[in-house]
XYZ file of C-alpha atoms in Angstrom:
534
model
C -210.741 -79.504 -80.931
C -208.349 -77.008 -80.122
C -208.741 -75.153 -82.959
C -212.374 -75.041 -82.712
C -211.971 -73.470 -79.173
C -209.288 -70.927 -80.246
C -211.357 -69.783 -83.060
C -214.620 -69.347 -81.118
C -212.522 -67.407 -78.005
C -211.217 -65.300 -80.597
C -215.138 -64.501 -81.791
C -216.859 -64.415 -78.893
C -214.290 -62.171 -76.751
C -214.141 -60.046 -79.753
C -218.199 -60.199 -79.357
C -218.927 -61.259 -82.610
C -220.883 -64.228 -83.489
C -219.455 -67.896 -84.257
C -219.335 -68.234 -88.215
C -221.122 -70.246 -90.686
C -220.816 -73.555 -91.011
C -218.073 -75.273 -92.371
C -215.692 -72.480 -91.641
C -213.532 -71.543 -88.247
C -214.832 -73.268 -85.425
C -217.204 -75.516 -87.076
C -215.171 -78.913 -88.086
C -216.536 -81.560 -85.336
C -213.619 -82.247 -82.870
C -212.870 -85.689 -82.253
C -215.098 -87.616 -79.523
C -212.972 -87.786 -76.839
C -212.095 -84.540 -76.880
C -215.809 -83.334 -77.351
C -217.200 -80.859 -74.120
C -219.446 -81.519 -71.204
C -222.845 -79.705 -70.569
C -224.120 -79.101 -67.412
C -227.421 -77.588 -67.706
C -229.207 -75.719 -64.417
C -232.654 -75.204 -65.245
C -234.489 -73.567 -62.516
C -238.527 -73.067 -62.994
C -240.558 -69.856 -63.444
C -237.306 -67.744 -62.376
C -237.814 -63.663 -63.551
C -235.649 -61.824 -65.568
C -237.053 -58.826 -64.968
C -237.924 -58.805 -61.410
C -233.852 -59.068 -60.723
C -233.888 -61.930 -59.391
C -230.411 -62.614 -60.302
C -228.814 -59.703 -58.314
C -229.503 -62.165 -55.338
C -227.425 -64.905 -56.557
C -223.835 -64.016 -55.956
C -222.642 -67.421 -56.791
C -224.115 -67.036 -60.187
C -222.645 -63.660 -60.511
C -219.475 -64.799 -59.682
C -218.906 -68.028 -61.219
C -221.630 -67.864 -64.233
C -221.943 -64.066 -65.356
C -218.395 -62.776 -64.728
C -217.072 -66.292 -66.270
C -219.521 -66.415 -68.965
C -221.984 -64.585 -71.494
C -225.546 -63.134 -70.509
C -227.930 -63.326 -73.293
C -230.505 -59.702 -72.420
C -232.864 -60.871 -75.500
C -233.500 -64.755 -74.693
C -237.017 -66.055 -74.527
C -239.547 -68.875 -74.149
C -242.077 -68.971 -76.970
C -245.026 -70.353 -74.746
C -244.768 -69.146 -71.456
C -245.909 -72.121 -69.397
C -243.877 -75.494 -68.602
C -244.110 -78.018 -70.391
C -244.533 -76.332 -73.851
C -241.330 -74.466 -73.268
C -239.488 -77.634 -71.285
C -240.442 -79.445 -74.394
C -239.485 -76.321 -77.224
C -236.140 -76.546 -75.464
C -235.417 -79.862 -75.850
C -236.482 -80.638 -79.602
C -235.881 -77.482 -80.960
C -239.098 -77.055 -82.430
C -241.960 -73.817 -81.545
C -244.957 -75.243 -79.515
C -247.017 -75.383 -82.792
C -244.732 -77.945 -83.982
C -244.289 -80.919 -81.293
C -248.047 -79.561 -79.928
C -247.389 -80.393 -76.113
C -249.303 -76.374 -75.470
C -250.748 -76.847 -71.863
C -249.753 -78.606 -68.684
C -252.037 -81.180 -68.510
C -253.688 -83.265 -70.480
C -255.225 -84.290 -73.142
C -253.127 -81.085 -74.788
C -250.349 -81.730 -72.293
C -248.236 -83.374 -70.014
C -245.748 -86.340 -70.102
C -248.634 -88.195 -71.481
C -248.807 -85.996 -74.336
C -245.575 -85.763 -74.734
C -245.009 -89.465 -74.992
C -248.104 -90.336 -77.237
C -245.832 -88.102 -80.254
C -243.196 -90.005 -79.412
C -241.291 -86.821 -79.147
C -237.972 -88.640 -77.518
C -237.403 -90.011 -81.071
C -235.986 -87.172 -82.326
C -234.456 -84.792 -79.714
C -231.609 -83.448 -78.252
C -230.457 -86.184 -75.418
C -230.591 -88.865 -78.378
C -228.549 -86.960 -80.930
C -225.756 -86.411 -78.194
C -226.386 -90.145 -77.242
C -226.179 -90.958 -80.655
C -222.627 -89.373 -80.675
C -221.425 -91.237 -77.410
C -222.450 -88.588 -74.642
C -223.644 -89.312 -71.393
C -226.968 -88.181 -70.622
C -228.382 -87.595 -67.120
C -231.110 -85.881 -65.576
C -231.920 -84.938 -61.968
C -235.114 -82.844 -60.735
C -238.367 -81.621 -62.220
C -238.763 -82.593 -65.922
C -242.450 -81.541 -66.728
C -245.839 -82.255 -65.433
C -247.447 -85.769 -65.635
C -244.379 -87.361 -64.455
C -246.071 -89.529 -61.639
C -246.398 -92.721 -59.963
C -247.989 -94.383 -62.591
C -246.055 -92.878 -65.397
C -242.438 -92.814 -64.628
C -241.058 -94.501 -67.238
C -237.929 -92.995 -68.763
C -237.687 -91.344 -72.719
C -235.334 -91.903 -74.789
C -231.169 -90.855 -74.377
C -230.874 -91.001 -70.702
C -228.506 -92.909 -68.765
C -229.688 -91.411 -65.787
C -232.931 -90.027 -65.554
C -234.187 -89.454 -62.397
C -236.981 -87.061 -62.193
C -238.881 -85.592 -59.216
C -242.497 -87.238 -59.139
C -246.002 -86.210 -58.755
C -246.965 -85.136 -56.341
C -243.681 -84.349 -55.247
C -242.781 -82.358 -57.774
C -243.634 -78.821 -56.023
C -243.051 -80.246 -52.420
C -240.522 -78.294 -51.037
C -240.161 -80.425 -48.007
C -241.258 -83.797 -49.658
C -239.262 -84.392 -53.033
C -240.803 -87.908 -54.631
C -237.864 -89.317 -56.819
C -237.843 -92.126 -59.377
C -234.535 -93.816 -61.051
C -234.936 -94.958 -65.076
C -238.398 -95.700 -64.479
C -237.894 -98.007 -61.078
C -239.548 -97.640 -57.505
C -240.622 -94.712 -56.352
C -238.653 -92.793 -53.159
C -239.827 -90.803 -50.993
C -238.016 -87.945 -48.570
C -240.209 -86.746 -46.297
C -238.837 -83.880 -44.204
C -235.455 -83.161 -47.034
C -235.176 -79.785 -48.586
C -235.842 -80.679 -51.941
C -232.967 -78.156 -53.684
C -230.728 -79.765 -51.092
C -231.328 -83.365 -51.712
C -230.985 -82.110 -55.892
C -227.729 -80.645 -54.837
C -226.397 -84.125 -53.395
C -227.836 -86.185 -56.442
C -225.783 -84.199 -58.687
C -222.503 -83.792 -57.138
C -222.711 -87.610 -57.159
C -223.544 -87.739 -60.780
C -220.647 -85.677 -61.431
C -218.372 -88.120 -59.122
C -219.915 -90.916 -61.488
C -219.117 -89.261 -64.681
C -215.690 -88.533 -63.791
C -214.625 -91.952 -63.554
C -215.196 -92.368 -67.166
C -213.017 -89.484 -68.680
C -213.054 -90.805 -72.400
C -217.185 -89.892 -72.081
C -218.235 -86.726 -72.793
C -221.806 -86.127 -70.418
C -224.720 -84.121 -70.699
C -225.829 -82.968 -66.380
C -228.879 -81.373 -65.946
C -230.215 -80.219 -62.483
C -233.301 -78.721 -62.371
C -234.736 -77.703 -59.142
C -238.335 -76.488 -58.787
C -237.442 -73.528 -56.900
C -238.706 -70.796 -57.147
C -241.723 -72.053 -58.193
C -244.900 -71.920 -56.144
C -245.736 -74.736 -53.568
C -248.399 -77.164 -54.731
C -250.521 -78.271 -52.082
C -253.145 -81.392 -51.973
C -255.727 -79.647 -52.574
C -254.136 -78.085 -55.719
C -254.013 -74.871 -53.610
C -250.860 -72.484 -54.782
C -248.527 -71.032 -52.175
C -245.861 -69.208 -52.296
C -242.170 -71.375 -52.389
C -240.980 -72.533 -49.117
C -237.108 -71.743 -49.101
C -234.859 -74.106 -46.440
C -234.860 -73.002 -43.384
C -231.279 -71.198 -43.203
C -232.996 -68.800 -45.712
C -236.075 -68.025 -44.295
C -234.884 -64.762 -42.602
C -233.378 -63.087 -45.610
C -234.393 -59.849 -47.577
C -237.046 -58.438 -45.187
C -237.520 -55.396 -47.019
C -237.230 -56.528 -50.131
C -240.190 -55.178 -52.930
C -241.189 -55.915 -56.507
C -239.547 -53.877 -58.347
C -241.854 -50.224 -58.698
C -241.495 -49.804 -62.486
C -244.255 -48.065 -64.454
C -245.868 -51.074 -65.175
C -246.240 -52.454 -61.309
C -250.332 -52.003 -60.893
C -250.094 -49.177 -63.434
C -253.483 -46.838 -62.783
C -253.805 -46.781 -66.308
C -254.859 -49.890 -67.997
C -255.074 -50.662 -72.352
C -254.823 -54.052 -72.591
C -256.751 -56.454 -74.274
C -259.862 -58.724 -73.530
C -259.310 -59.970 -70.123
C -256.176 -58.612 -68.931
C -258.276 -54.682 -69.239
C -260.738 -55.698 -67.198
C -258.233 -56.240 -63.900
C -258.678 -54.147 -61.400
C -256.119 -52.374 -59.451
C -254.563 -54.254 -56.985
C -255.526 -53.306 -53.111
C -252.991 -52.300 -50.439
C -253.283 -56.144 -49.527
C -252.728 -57.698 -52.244
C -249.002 -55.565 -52.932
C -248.673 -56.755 -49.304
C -248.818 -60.200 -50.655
C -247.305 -59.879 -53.745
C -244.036 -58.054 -51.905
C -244.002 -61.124 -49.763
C -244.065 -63.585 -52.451
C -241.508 -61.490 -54.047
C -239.400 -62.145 -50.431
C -240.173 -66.341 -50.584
C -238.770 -66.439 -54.250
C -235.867 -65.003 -53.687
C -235.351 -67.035 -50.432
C -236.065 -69.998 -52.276
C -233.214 -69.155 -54.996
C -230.735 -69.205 -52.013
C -230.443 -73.057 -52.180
C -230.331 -72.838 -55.971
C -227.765 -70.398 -55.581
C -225.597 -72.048 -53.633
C -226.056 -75.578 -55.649
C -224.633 -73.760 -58.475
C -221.314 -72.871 -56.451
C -220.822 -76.459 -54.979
C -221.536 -77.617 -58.647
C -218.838 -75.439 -60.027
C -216.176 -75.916 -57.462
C -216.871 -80.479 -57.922
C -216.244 -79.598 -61.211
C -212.979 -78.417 -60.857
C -212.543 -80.841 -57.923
C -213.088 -83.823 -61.033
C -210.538 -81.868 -63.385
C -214.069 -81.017 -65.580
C -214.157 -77.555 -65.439
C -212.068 -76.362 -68.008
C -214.166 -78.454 -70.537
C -217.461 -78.167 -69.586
C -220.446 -75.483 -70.787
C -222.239 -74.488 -67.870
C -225.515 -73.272 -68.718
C -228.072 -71.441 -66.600
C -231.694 -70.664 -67.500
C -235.048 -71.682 -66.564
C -238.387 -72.277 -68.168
C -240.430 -69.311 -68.394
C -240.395 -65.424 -66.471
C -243.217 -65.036 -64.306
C -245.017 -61.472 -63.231
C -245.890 -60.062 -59.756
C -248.397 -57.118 -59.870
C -246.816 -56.492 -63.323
C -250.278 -54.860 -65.564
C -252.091 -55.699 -62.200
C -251.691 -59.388 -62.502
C -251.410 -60.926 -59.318
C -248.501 -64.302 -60.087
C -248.412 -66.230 -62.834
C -247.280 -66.690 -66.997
C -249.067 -67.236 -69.796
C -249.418 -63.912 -71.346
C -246.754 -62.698 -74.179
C -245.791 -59.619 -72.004
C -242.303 -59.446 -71.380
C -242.113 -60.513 -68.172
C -243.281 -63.519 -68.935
C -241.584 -64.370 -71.881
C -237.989 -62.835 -71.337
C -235.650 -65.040 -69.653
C -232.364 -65.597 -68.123
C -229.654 -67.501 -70.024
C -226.244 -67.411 -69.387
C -223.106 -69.718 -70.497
C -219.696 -70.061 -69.613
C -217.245 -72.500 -70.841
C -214.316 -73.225 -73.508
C -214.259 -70.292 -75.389
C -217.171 -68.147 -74.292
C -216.258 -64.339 -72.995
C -216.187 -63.324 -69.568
C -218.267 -60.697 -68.275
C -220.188 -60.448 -72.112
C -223.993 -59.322 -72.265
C -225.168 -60.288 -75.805
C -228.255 -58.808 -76.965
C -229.134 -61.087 -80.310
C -232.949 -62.414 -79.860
C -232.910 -66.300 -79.146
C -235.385 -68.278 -78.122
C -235.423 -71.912 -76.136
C -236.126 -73.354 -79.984
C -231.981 -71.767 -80.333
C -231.237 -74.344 -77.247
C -230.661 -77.801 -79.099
C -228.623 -75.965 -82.508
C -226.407 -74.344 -79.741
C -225.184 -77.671 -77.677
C -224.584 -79.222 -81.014
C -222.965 -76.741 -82.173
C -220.421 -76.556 -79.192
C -219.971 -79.861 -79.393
C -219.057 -79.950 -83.441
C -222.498 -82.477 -84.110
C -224.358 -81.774 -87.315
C -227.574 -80.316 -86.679
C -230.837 -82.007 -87.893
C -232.822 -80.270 -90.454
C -236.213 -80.462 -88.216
C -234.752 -77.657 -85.665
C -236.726 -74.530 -86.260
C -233.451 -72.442 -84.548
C -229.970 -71.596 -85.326
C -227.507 -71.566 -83.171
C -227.057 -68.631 -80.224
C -223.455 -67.749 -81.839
C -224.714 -68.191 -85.465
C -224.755 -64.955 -87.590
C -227.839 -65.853 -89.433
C -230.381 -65.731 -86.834
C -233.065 -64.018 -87.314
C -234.559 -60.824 -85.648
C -237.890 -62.134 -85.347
C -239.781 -64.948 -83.809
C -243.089 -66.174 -82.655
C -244.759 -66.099 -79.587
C -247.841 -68.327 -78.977
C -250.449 -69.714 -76.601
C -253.838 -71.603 -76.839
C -255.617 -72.050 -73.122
C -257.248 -69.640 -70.415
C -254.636 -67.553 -68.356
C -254.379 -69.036 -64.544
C -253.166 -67.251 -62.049
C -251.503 -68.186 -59.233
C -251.015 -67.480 -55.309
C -253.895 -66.659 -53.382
C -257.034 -67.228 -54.928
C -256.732 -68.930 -58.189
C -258.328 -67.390 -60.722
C -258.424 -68.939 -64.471
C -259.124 -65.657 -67.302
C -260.699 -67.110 -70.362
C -260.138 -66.409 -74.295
C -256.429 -66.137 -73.511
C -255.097 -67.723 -77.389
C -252.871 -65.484 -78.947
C -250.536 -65.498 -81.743
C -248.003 -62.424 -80.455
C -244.444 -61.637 -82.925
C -241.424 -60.356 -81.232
C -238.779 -58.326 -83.473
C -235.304 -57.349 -82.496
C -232.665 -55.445 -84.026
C -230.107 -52.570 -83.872
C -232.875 -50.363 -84.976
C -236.169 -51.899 -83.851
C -237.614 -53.551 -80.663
C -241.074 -53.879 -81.442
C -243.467 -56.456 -79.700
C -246.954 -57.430 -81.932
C -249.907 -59.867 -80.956
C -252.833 -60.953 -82.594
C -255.705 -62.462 -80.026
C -258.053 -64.847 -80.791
C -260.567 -61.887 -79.467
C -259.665 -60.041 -82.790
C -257.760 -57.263 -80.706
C -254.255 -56.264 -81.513
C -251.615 -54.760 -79.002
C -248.364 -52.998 -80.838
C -245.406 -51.921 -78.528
C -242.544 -50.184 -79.555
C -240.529 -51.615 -77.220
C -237.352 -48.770 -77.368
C -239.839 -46.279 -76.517
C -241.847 -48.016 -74.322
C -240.072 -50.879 -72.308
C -242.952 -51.604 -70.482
C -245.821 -51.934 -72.737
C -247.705 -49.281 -71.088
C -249.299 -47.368 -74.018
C -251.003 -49.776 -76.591
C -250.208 -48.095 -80.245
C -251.926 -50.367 -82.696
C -254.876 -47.782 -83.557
C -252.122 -44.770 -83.947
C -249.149 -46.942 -86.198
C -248.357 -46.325 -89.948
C -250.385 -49.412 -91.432
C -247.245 -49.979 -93.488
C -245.664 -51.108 -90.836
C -248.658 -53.181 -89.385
C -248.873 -54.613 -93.036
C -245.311 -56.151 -92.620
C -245.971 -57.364 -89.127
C -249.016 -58.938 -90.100
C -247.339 -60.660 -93.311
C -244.295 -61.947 -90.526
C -247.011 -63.500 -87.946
C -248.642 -65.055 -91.364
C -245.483 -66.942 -91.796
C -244.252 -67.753 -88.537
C -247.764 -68.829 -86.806
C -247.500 -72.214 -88.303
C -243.561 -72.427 -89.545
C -241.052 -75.338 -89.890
C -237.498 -75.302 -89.888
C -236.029 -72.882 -92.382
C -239.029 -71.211 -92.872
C -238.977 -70.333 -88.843
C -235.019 -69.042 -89.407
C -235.125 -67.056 -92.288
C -239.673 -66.071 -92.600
C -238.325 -63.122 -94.675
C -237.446 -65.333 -97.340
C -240.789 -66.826 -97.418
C -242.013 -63.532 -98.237
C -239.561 -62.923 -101.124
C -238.358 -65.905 -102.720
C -235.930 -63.566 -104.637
C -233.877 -62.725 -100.649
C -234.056 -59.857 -101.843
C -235.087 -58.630 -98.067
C -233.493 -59.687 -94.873
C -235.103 -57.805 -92.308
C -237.831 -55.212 -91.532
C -235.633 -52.243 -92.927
C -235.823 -53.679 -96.358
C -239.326 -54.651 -96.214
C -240.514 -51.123 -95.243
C -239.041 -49.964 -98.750
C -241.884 -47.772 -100.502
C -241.651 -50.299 -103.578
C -243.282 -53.085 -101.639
C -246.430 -51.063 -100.168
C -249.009 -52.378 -102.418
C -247.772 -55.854 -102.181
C -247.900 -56.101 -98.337
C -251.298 -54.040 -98.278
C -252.823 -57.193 -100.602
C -251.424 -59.962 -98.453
C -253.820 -61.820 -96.236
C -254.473 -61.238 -92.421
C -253.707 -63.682 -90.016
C -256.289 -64.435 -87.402
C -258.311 -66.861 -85.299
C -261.583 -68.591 -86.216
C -262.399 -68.553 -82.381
C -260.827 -68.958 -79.286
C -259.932 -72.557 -78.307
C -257.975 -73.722 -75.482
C -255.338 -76.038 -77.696
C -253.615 -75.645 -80.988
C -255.998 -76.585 -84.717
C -254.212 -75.633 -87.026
C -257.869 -75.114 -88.987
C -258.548 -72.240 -86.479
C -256.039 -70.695 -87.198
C -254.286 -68.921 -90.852
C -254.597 -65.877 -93.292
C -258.024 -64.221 -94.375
């Protein structure tokens, strides 16, 4: 075990990436010396909205102790496809949990695939860890449906409709009797769970544990009449940041609008509704103050227990969200970057202090990188490497099948919203790409144009178009390797690794020959016969 950790401080400080396996860093340590993971996995928190700059316990004790990751993303940005993309390693196309609710969603949906049969609490179970849960899990969760999944000791998830209560948390314990706080600040009561999990755990120092605390916050209120509002933050908060804005970058209500289908159509937004959206803006970052400070009464237990020292702590959330971002009011569910980039940030035995890494990862990258720190051999179903794995690749697949809903005020739901959208990332290129089930295109080059103001698809060299098309060909419906490495799909002779080598002149005629991909039509949930090349 000590070698491991020496070999991967000596990598990561150096800001390199961990190597391949079998060689430094790699052998599995012995169990009881293997790490902790304590997982804080907040809901709809921004990355680009800077958020984060209002946590200084996260600063302090996560982001000077630990590694940012710039380039990490969901791959469906709603709940419970990403919740569930992060826990089996798999895109949504894949374990096919691609809306909220169901009959495409849900806890329901999620169970009826048996999904908890092969996932990452029962490979660390498998391997003697454990495994407990505390907070919102994903929708469907509810009083007739609390029964636990598979690898938990402790799984004791907030309850519909509890779930986005601020002031009325609705618990359940391995699938027994339902309890009810009426009048507790939800992040609080979260907060005291945990630190008594992580009394618990202590007492059994041979046992390496997974902790995960996921608060709802800052994720709008839910009320009974399935009315959004914005969060309610506890009431020593609920003063703070008067003056605080949305950030005014270019793309905040931009007067110029070229995007696609329903999101052109938006009209500017009205003195009011920034009024709104600024004050929305104010109750989210309120909100995060509880969060924030769970995270520093986590840490400091931690060392309290003699855990610290071995123990990943991980922060992240489920999916970005946008405020007046391309006119949209609040909400997810496009592929624009808000959306879709998120925090994620590590510290622990090994990892490099005050490190920004800018590799793309994804939430699929989430299951290869626990086992990974925690020498387990990774199943062959995980369509991710590792974060700290050198052969990650600079492209991935963004996806969604359901109309867009928007949230706060008014809810508003935009139809024909299925897209298949690629993101590709690499020293040279930052280029976003999306196919719609409208037959409309977007193409970004993200270096130039950060935020996707100025819609290039009818101006770009078709060569390049050609290889982006051929790449969303092979990732729309990938598995495993063929999600890692979609280059090699392309050319079975690896010959090319990325899109410099594709763009050589020699291979113009063979991409300009290769099928399209597109949609059929526009359907709200994922068939696969709707969906392919030309």
């Amino acid at each position: 075990m000590k070698l491991a950790l020496v070999c991967l401080a000596s990598l990561l400080v150096a800001g390199q990436t961990l190597g391949a396996p079998g060689k430094c860093g790699r052998q599995p340590p012995a169990k009881q010396g293997r790490p902790n993971f304590v997982v804080i996995l907040t809901d709809d928190q921004d990355q680009l909205m800077n958020s984060l700059d209002y946590q200084p316990y996260v600063k302090r004790h996560l982001i000077d102790e630990g590694t940012s990751f710039s380039k990490y993303y969901t791959t469906s940005a709603t709940c419970c496809p990403s919740r569930v993309s992060m826990w089996v390693g798999q895109f949504a196309h894949n374990h096919n949990v691609t809306d909220e609710n169901r009959p495409h969603g849900s806890y329901y949906k999620f169970q009826a695939g048996h999904l908890d049969n092969n996932w990452l609490p029962l490979w660390l179970q498998e391997e003697g860890y454990s495994n407990n849960y505390i907070g919102k899990f994903i929708n469907g969760v509810d009083k007739s449906n609390t029964a636990a999944p598979k690898g938990w000791e402790h799984f004791e998830p907030l309850v519909s409709p509890g779930i986005y209560n601020f002031s009325n948390p609705i618990f359940s314990l391995n699938g027994g009797p339902i309890e009810s706080f009426p009048g507790v600040y939800q992040t609080d009561l979260i907060l005291n769970k945990s630190l008594a999990r992580i009394d618990a755990v202590a007492q059994k120092k041979d046992t390496p544990f997974l902790l995960v605390i996921s608060p709802t916050a800052p994720h709008d209120e839910i009320q009974e009449d399935g009315t959004f509002t914005p969060p309610v933050p506890a009431e020593r908060h609920r003063h703070l940041f008067p003056d605080a804005q949305v950030p005014r970058t270019p793309n905040f209500n931009p007067a110029v609008q070229d995007k696609v289908g329903w999101m052109r159509d938006l009209p500017l937004l009205s003195a009011l509704q920034v009024e709104e959206i600024d004050h929305h803006y104010r109750q989210r970052l309120r909100a995060l103050q509880a969060t924030d400070e769970l995270v520093d009464s986590v840490v400091k237990r931690l060392k309290d227990r003699d855990l610290l020292d071995n123990t990943y702590l991980i922060y992240t959330t489920d999916n970005g969200y946008h405020l007046g971002q391309h006119r949209l009011f609040a909400g997810k569910q496009t592929p624009m970057e808000n959306d879709i980039n998120i925090p994620f940030i590590i510290r622990g035995p090994g990892i490099g202090k005050k490190l920004v890494k800018s590799n793309p990862a994804t939430h699929s990258h989430f299951p290869a990188t626990v086992l990974d720190l925690a020498g387990i051999k990774r199943p062959a179903t995980l369509d991710a490497t590792s974060l700290f794995d050198p052969a990650h690749t600079e492209s991935f697949n963004v996806e969604f099948w359901n109309n867009q809903f928007t949230e706060g005020g008014s809810t508003v739901r935009h139809k024909q919203n299925s897209y298949k959208a690629l993101r590709l990332i690499s020293q040279k290129h930052n280029l976003y790409y999306s196919v719609w089930c409208t037959h409309e295109h977007e193409f970004y080059d993200m270096k130039a144009d950060p935020h996707q103001l100025s819609n290039k698809y009818s101006t770009t060299d078709q060569r390049v178009l050609d290889r982006l098309d051929a790449l969303v060909t092979v990732l729309h419906d990938c598995k495993a390797d063929v999600c890692k490495f979609p280059w090699q799909s392309i050319h079975k002779d690896g010959q090319v690794k990325s899109l410099d080598d594709a763009l050589e002149a020699k291979y113009d005629a063979f991409y300009r020959a290769l099928p399209k991909f597109r949609f059929k039509s526009c359907k709200v949930y994922y068939d696969a016969d709707n969906e392919g090349a030309e």
